[in-house]
One Martini backbone bead per residue (centre of mass of N, CA, C, O) as a GRO file, in nm:
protein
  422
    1UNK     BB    1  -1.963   2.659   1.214
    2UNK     BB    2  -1.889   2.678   0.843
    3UNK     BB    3  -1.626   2.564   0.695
    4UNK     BB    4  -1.654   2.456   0.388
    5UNK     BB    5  -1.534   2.719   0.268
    6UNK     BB    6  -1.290   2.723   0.352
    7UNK     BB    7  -0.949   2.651   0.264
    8UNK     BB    8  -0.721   2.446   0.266
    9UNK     BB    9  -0.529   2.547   0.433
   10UNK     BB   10  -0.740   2.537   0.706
   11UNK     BB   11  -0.766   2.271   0.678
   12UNK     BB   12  -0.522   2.122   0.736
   13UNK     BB   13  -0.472   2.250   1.011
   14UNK     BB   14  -0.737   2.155   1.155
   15UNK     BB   15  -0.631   1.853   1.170
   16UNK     BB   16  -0.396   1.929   1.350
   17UNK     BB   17  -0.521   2.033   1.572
   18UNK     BB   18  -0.638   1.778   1.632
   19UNK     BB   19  -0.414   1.609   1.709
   20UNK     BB   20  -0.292   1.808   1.902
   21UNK     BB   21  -0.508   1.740   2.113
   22UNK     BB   22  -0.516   1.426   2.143
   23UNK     BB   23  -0.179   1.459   2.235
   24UNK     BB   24  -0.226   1.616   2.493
   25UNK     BB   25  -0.450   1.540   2.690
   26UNK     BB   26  -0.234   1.378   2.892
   27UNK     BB   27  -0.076   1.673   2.958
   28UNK     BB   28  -0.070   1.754   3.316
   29UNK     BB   29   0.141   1.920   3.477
   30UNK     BB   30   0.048   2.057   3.748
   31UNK     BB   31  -0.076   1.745   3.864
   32UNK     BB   32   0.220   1.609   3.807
   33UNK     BB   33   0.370   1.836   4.007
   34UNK     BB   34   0.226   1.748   4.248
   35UNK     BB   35   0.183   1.715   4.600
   36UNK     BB   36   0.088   1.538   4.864
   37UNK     BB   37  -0.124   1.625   5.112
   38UNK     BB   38   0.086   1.509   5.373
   39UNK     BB   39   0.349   1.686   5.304
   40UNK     BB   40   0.271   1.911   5.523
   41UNK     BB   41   0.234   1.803   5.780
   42UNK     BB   42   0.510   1.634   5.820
   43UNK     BB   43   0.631   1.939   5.844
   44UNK     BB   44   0.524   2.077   6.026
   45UNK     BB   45   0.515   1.903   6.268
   46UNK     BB   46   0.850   1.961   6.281
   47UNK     BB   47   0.875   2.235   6.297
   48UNK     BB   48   0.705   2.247   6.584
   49UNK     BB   49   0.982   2.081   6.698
   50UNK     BB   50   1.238   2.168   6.555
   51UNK     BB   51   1.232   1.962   6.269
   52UNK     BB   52   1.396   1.931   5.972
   53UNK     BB   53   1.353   1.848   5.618
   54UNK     BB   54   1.365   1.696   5.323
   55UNK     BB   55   1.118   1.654   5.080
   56UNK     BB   56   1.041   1.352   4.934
   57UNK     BB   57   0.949   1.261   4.589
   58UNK     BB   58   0.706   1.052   4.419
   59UNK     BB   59   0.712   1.020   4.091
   60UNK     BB   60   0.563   0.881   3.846
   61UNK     BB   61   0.634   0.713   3.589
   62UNK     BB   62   0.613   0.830   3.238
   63UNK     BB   63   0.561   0.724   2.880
   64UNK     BB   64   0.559   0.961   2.584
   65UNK     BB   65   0.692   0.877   2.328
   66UNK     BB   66   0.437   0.900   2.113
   67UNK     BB   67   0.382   1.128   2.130
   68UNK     BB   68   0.637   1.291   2.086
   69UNK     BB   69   0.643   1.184   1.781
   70UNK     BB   70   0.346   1.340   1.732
   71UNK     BB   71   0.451   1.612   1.734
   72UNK     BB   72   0.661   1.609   1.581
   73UNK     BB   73   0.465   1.550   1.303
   74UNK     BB   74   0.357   1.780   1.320
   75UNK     BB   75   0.567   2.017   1.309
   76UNK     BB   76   0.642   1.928   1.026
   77UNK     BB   77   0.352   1.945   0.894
   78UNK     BB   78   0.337   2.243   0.917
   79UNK     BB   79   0.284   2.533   0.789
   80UNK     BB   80   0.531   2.847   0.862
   81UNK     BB   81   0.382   3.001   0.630
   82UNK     BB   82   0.130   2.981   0.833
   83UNK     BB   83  -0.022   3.113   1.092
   84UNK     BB   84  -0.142   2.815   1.186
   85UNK     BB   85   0.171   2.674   1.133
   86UNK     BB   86   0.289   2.806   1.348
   87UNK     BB   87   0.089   2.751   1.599
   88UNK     BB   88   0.121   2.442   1.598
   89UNK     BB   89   0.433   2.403   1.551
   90UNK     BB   90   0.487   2.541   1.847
   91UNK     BB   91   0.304   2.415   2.042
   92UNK     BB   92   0.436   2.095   1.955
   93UNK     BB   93   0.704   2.170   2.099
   94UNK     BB   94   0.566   2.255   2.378
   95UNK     BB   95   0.436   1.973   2.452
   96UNK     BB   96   0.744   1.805   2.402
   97UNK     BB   97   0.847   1.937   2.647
   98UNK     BB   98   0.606   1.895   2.843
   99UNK     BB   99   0.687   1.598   2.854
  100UNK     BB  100   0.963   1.535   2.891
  101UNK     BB  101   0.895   1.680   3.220
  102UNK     BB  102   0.712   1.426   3.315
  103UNK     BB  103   0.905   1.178   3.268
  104UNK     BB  104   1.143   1.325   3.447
  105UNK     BB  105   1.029   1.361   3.755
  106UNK     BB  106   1.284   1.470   4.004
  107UNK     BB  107   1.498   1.533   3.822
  108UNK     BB  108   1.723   1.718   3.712
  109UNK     BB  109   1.603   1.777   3.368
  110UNK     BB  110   1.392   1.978   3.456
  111UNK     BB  111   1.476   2.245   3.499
  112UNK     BB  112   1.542   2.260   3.153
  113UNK     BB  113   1.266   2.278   3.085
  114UNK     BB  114   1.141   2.499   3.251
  115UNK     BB  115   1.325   2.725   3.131
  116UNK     BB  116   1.189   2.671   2.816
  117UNK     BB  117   0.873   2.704   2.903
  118UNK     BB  118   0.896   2.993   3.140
  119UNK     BB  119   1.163   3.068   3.212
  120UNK     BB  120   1.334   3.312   3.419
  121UNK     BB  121   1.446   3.573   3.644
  122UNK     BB  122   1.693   3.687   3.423
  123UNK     BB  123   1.459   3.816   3.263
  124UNK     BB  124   1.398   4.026   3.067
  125UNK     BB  125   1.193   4.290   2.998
  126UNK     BB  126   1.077   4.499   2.824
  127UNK     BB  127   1.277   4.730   2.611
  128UNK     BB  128   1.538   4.674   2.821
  129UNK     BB  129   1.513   4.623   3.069
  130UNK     BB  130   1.479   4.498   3.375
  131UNK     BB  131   1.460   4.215   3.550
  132UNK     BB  132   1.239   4.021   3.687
  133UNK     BB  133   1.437   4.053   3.992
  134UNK     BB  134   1.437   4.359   3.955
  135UNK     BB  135   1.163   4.414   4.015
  136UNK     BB  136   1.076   4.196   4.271
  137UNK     BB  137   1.232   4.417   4.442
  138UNK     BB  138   1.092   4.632   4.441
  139UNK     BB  139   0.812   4.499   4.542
  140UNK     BB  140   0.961   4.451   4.813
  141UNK     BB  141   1.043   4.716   4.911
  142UNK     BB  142   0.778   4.863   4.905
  143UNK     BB  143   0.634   4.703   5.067
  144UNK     BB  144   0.763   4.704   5.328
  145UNK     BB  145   0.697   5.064   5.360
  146UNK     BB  146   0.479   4.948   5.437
  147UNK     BB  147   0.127   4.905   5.591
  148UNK     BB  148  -0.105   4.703   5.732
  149UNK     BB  149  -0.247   4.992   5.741
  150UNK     BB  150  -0.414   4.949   5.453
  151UNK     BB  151  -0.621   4.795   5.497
  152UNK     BB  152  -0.916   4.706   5.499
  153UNK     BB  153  -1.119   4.609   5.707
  154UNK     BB  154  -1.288   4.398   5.490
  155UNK     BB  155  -1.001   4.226   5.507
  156UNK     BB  156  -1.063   4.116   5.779
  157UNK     BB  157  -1.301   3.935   5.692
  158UNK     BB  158  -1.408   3.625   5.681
  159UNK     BB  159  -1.461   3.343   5.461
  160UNK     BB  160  -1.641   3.061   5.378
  161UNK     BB  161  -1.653   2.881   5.166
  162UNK     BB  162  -1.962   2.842   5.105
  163UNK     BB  163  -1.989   3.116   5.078
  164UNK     BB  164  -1.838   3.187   4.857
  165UNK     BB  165  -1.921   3.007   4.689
  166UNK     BB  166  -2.238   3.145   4.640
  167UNK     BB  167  -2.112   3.397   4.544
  168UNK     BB  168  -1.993   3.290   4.278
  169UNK     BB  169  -2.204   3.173   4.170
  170UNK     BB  170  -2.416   3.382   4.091
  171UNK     BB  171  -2.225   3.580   3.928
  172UNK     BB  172  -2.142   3.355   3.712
  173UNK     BB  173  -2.467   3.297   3.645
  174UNK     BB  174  -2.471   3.601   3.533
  175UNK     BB  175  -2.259   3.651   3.329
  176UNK     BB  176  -2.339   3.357   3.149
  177UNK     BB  177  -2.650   3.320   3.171
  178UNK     BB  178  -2.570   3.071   3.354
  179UNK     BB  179  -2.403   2.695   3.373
  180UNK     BB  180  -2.082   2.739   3.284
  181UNK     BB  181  -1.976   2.749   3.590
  182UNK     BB  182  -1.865   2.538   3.885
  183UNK     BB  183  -1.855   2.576   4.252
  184UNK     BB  184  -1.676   2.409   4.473
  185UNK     BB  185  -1.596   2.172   4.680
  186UNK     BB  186  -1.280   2.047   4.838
  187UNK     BB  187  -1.116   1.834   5.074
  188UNK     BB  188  -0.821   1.769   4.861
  189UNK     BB  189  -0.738   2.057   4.827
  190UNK     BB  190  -0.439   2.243   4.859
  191UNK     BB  191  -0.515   2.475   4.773
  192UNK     BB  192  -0.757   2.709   4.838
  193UNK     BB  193  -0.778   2.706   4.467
  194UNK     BB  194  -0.908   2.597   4.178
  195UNK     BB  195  -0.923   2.622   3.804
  196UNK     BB  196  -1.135   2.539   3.508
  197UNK     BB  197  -1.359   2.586   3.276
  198UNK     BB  198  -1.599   2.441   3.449
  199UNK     BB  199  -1.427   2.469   3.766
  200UNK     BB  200  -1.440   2.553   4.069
  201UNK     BB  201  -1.208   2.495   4.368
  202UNK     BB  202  -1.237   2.456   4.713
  203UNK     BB  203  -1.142   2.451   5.022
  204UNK     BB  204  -1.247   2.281   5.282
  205UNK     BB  205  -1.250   2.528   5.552
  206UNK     BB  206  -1.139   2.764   5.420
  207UNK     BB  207  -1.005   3.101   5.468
  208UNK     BB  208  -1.151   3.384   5.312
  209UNK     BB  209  -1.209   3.701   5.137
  210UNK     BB  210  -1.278   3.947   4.932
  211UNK     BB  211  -1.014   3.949   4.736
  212UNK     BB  212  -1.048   3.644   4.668
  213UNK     BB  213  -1.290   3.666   4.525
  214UNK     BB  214  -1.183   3.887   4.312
  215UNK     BB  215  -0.992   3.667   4.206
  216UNK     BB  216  -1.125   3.484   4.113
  217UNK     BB  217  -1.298   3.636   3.890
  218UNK     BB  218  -1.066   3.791   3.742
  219UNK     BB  219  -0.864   3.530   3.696
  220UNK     BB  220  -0.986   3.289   3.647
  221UNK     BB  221  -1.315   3.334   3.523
  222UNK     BB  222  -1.194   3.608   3.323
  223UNK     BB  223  -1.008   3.403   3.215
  224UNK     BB  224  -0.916   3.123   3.191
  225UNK     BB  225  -1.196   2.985   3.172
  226UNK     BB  226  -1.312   3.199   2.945
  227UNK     BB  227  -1.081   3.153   2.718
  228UNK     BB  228  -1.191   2.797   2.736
  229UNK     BB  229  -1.446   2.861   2.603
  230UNK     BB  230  -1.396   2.997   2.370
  231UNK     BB  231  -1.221   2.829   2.240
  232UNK     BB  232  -1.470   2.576   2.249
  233UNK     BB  233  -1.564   2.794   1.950
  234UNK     BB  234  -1.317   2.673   1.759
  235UNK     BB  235  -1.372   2.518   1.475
  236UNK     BB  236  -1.031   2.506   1.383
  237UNK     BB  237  -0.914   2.595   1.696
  238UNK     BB  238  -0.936   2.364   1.966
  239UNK     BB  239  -0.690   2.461   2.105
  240UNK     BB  240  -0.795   2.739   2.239
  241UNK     BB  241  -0.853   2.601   2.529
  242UNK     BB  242  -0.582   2.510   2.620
  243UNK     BB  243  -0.289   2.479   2.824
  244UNK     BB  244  -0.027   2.589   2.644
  245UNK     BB  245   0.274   2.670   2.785
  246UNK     BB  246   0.340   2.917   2.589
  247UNK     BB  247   0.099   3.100   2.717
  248UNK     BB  248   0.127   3.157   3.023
  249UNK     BB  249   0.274   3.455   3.038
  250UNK     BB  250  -0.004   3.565   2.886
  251UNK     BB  251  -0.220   3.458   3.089
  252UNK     BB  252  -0.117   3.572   3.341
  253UNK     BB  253  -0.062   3.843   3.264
  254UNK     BB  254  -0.378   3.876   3.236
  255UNK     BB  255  -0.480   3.822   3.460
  256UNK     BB  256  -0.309   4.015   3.661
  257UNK     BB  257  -0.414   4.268   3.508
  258UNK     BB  258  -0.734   4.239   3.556
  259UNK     BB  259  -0.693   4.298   3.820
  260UNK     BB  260  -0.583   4.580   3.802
  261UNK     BB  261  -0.772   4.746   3.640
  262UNK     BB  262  -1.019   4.650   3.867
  263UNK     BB  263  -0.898   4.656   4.183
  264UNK     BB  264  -0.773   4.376   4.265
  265UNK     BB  265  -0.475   4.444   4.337
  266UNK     BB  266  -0.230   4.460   4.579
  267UNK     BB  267   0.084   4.467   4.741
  268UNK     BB  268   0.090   4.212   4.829
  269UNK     BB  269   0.034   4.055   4.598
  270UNK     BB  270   0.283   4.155   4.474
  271UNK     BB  271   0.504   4.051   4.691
  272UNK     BB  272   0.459   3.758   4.634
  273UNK     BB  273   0.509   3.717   4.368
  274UNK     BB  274   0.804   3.822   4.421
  275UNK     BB  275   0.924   3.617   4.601
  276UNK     BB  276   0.897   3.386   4.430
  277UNK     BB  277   1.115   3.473   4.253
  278UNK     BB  278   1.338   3.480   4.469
  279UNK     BB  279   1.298   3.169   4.513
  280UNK     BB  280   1.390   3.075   4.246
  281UNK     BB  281   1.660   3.185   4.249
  282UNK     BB  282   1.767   3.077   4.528
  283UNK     BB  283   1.732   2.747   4.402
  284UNK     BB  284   1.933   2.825   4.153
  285UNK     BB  285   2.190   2.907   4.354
  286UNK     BB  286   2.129   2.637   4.582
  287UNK     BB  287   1.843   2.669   4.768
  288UNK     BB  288   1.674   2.469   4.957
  289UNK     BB  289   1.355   2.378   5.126
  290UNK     BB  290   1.422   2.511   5.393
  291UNK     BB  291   1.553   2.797   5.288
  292UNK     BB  292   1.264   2.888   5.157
  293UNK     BB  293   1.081   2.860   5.377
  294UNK     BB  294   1.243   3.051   5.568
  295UNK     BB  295   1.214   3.313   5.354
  296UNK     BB  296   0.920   3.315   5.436
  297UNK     BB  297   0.882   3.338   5.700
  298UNK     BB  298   1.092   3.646   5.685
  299UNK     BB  299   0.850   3.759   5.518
  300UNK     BB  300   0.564   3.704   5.709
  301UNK     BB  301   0.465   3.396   5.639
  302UNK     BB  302   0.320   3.145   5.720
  303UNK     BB  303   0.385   2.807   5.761
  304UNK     BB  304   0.188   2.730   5.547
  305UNK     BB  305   0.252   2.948   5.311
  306UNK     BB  306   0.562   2.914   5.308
  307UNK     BB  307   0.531   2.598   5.229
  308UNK     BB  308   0.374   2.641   4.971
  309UNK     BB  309   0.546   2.798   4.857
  310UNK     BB  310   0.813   2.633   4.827
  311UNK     BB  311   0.683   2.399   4.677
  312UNK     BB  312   0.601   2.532   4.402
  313UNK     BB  313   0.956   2.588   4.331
  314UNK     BB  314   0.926   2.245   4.411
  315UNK     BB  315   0.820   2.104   4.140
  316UNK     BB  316   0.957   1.822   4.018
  317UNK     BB  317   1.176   1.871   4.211
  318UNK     BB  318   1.444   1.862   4.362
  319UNK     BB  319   1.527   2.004   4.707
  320UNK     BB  320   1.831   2.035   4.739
  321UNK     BB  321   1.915   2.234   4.547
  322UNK     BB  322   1.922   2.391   4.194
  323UNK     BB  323   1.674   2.371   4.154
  324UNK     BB  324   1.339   2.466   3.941
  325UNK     BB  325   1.012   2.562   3.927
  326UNK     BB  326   0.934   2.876   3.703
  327UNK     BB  327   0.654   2.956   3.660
  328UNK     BB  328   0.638   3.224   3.907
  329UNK     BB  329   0.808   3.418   3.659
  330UNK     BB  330   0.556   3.514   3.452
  331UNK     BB  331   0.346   3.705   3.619
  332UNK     BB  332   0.520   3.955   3.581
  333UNK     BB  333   0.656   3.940   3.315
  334UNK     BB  334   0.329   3.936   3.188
  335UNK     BB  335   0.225   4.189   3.341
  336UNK     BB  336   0.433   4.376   3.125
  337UNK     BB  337   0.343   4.230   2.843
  338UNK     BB  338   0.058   4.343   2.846
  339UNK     BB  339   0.053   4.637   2.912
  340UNK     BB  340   0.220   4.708   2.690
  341UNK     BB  341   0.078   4.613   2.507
  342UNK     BB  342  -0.203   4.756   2.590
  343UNK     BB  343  -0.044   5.052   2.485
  344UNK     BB  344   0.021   4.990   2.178
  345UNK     BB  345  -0.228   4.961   2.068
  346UNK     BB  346  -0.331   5.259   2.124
  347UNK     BB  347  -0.110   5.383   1.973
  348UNK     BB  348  -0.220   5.191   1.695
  349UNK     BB  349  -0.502   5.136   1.661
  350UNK     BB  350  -0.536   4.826   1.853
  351UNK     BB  351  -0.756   4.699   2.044
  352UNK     BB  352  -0.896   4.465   1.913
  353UNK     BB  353  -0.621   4.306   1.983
  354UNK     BB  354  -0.765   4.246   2.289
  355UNK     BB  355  -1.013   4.112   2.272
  356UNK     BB  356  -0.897   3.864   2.093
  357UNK     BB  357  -0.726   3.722   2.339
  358UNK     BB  358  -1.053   3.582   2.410
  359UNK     BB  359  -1.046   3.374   2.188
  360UNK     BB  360  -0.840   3.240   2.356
  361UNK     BB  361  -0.530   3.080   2.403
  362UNK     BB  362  -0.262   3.283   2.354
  363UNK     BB  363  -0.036   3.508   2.211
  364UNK     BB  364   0.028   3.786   2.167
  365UNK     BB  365   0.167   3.676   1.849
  366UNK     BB  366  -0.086   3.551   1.765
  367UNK     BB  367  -0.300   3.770   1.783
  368UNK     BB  368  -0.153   3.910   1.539
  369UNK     BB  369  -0.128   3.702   1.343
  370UNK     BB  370  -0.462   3.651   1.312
  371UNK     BB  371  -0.634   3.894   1.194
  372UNK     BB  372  -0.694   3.794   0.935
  373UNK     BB  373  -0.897   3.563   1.040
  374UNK     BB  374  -1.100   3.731   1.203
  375UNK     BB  375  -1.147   3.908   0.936
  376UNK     BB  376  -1.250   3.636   0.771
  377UNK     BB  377  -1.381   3.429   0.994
  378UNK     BB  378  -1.222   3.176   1.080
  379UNK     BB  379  -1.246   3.325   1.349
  380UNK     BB  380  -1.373   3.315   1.652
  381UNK     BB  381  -1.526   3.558   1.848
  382UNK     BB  382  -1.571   3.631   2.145
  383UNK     BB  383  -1.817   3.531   2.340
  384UNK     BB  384  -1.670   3.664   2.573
  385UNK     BB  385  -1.633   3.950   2.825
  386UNK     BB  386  -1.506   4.119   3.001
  387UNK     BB  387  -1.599   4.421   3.087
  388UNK     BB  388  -1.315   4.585   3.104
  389UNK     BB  389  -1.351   4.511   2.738
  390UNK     BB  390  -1.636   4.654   2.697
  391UNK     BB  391  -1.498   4.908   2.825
  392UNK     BB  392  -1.360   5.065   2.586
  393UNK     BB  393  -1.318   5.395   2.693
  394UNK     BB  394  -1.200   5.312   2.946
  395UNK     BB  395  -0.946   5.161   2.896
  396UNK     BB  396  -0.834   5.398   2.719
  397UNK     BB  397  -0.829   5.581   2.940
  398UNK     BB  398  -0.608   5.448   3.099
  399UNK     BB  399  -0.384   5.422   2.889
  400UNK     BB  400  -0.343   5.727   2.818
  401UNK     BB  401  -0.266   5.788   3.038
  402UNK     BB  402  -0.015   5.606   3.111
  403UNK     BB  403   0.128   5.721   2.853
  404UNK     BB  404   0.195   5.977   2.994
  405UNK     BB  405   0.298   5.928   3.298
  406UNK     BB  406   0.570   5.799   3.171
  407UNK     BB  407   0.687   6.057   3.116
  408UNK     BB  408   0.740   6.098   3.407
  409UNK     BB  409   1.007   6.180   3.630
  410UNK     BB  410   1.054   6.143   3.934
  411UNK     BB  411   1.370   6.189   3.980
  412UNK     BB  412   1.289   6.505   3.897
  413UNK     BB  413   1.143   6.505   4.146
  414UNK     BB  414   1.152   6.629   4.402
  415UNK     BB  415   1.073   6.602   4.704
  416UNK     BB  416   0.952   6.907   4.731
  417UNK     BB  417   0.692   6.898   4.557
  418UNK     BB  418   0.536   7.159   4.355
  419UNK     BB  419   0.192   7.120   4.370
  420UNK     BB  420  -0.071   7.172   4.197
  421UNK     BB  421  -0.370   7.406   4.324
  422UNK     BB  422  -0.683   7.454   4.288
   0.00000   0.00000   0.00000
């Protein structure tokens, strides 16, 4: 893209936004907050001696000190009466944020730094709902009341890490006409998988099923990596390729939605989600990783993914009970915010600013914010798209119907409720 025509207010922010990059590039949080992989081991094999113990974990000791001044000073010079220096100003205050808690790693003072950077669990949702743990409750009571013969046969049917490799490569060298995203095994990762922009990473031995194949494709490759490739040709804001905390809960939340749109996300995977609010809430008020790890066994998941699931929660802070990493409050909460999001477009005759969600890592407010950028093509429009937001029809057609259906109060239909008969 040639910029030398753009505004000088729009190069002064672009200097400030390489800056920005520049900065943030050594704070990578999930990395920095992640446990050794030995300490599954030695819990679980104690566990099985009827065993438990809190996990101790010694996280290195980290200094941003210049960094956290350099964010200060981007943030201080941005024009905030300027969308871009806005959203300069807001990312380095939150980058500047999550330096500090990085800094912090083991101690009490990372609970409020995550608080600051994700929210928690007893954050209303959109328009004055009930609160993100009053949700959670929901969908664990549904959850519950269901059987797990809802299952499809082929869901109980295992897939090989390598299998999946090998599935999951075609699909993605399909859709991007190339080799844009490479999909390896890993033999030292700790979750079953993880992406980053241009490399999804399988852990070697797991076995998943064909639903995991749709989580990784919907969820990270055509979310997650998608908008970071897509962000790296923004040649004025080449941070939107980064993953700013302050994006979380839009990020997560439209990759959550993108599962739902596709019918690729089932009431198990709703209620997972729901139970880690569940367990960041009981973290926070005073329950530590022993009881949180119970809570998970008690709710029917494997010692394994029990551990797993509490570890999350308990990732960068003390064990012992009152402090959390609240990260996992933002899935629910970003999925009602993102839903309500595009049925607003709809309504606003404003489709377009879905679309535009995909040219970079944003949040709702940035992608309003920037309409005009888009419009005078400061910004450049997203080169790859979901599928299910290039059909625009498609699209409009479940959100208008989703807008009328929300009219039904459930409450007023009778129990023996008499529904017309063709």
């Amino acid at each position: 893209m040639d910029t030398t025509h753009l505004p000088p207010e729009v190069h002064y922010h672009a200097a400030l936004d390489a800056r920005l990059v520049k900065a943030a590039k050594g704070i990578r949080i999930l990395a920095m907050v992640s446990w050794p992989a030995g300490e599954e081991v030695r819990f679980l094999e104690a566990h099985a001696r009827g065993q438990h113990y809190l996990p101790h974990i010694d996280y290195p000791r980290r200094d941003f000190t210049e960094t956290r001044h350099e964010l200060d000073r981007i943030a201080e010079e941005a024009d905030e009466g300027h969308p871009l220096g806005q959203y300069i100003a807001e990312s380095a205050r939150s980058w500047c944020t999550a330096a500090a808690m990085v800094e912090a790693l083991g101690t009490d003072e990372v609970t409020g730094h995550s608080l600051e950077l994700y929210g928690g669990p007893t954050e209303a949702l959109p328009g004055n709902g009930p609160t993100t743990r009053d949700a959670a409750h929901h969908f664990i009571e549904i959850a519950n009341e269901l059987d797990r013969e809802l299952l499809a046969p082929c869901e109980h049917v295992e897939i090989s890490a390598t299998a999946l490799q090998l599935q999951l490569q075609r699909e993605l060298d399909d859709f991007f006409d190339g080799r844009m995203i490479e999909v390896v095994l890993d033999p030292d990762l700790i979750a079953k998988a993880a992406a980053g922009a241009t490399r999804i990473r399988l852990r070697h031995g797991a076995a998943f099923r064909d639903y995991d194949r749709q989580q990784l494709l919907q969820h990270e490759a055509f979310v997650h990596s998608l908008t970071a490739l897509n962000g790296r040709h923004q040649a004025v804001l080449p941070s939107l390729s980064l993953s700013s905390p302050r994006i979380t809960a839009t990020q997560e939340g439209l990759a959550t939605f993108a599962e739902q749109i596709t019918g690729n996300i089932d009431i198990g995977r709703m209620k997972r989600i729901s139970l880690r609010i569940e367990a960041v809430a009981m973290a926070l008020d005073g329950a530590d990783f022993i009881q949180v790890f119970h809570y998970f066994l008690d709710a029917g998941q494997t010692p394994e993914d029990s551990f797993t699931s509490a570890q999350r929660v308990f990732r960068g802070v003390p064990t012992r009970g009152g402090h959390a990493f609240t990260k996992d409050t933002v899935y629910l909460r970003g999925l009602v915010d993102v839903h309500t999001f595009f049925r607003w477009a709809l309504r606003q005759q404003k489709l377009y600013l879905c679309r535009w969600l995909f040219a970079g890592k944003m949040t709702l407010t940035d992608v309003q914010r920037f309409a005009p950028l888009f419009e005078a093509g400061v910004l450049a429009q997203p080169r790859w798209l979901p599928r299910w937001v290039e059909r625009a029809n498609g699209l409009a057609g479940m959100l208008a119907f989703s807008l009328f259906a929300n009219r039904i109060r459930l409450e007023s239909v009778p129990e023996e409720a008499a529904f017309h008969d063709p």
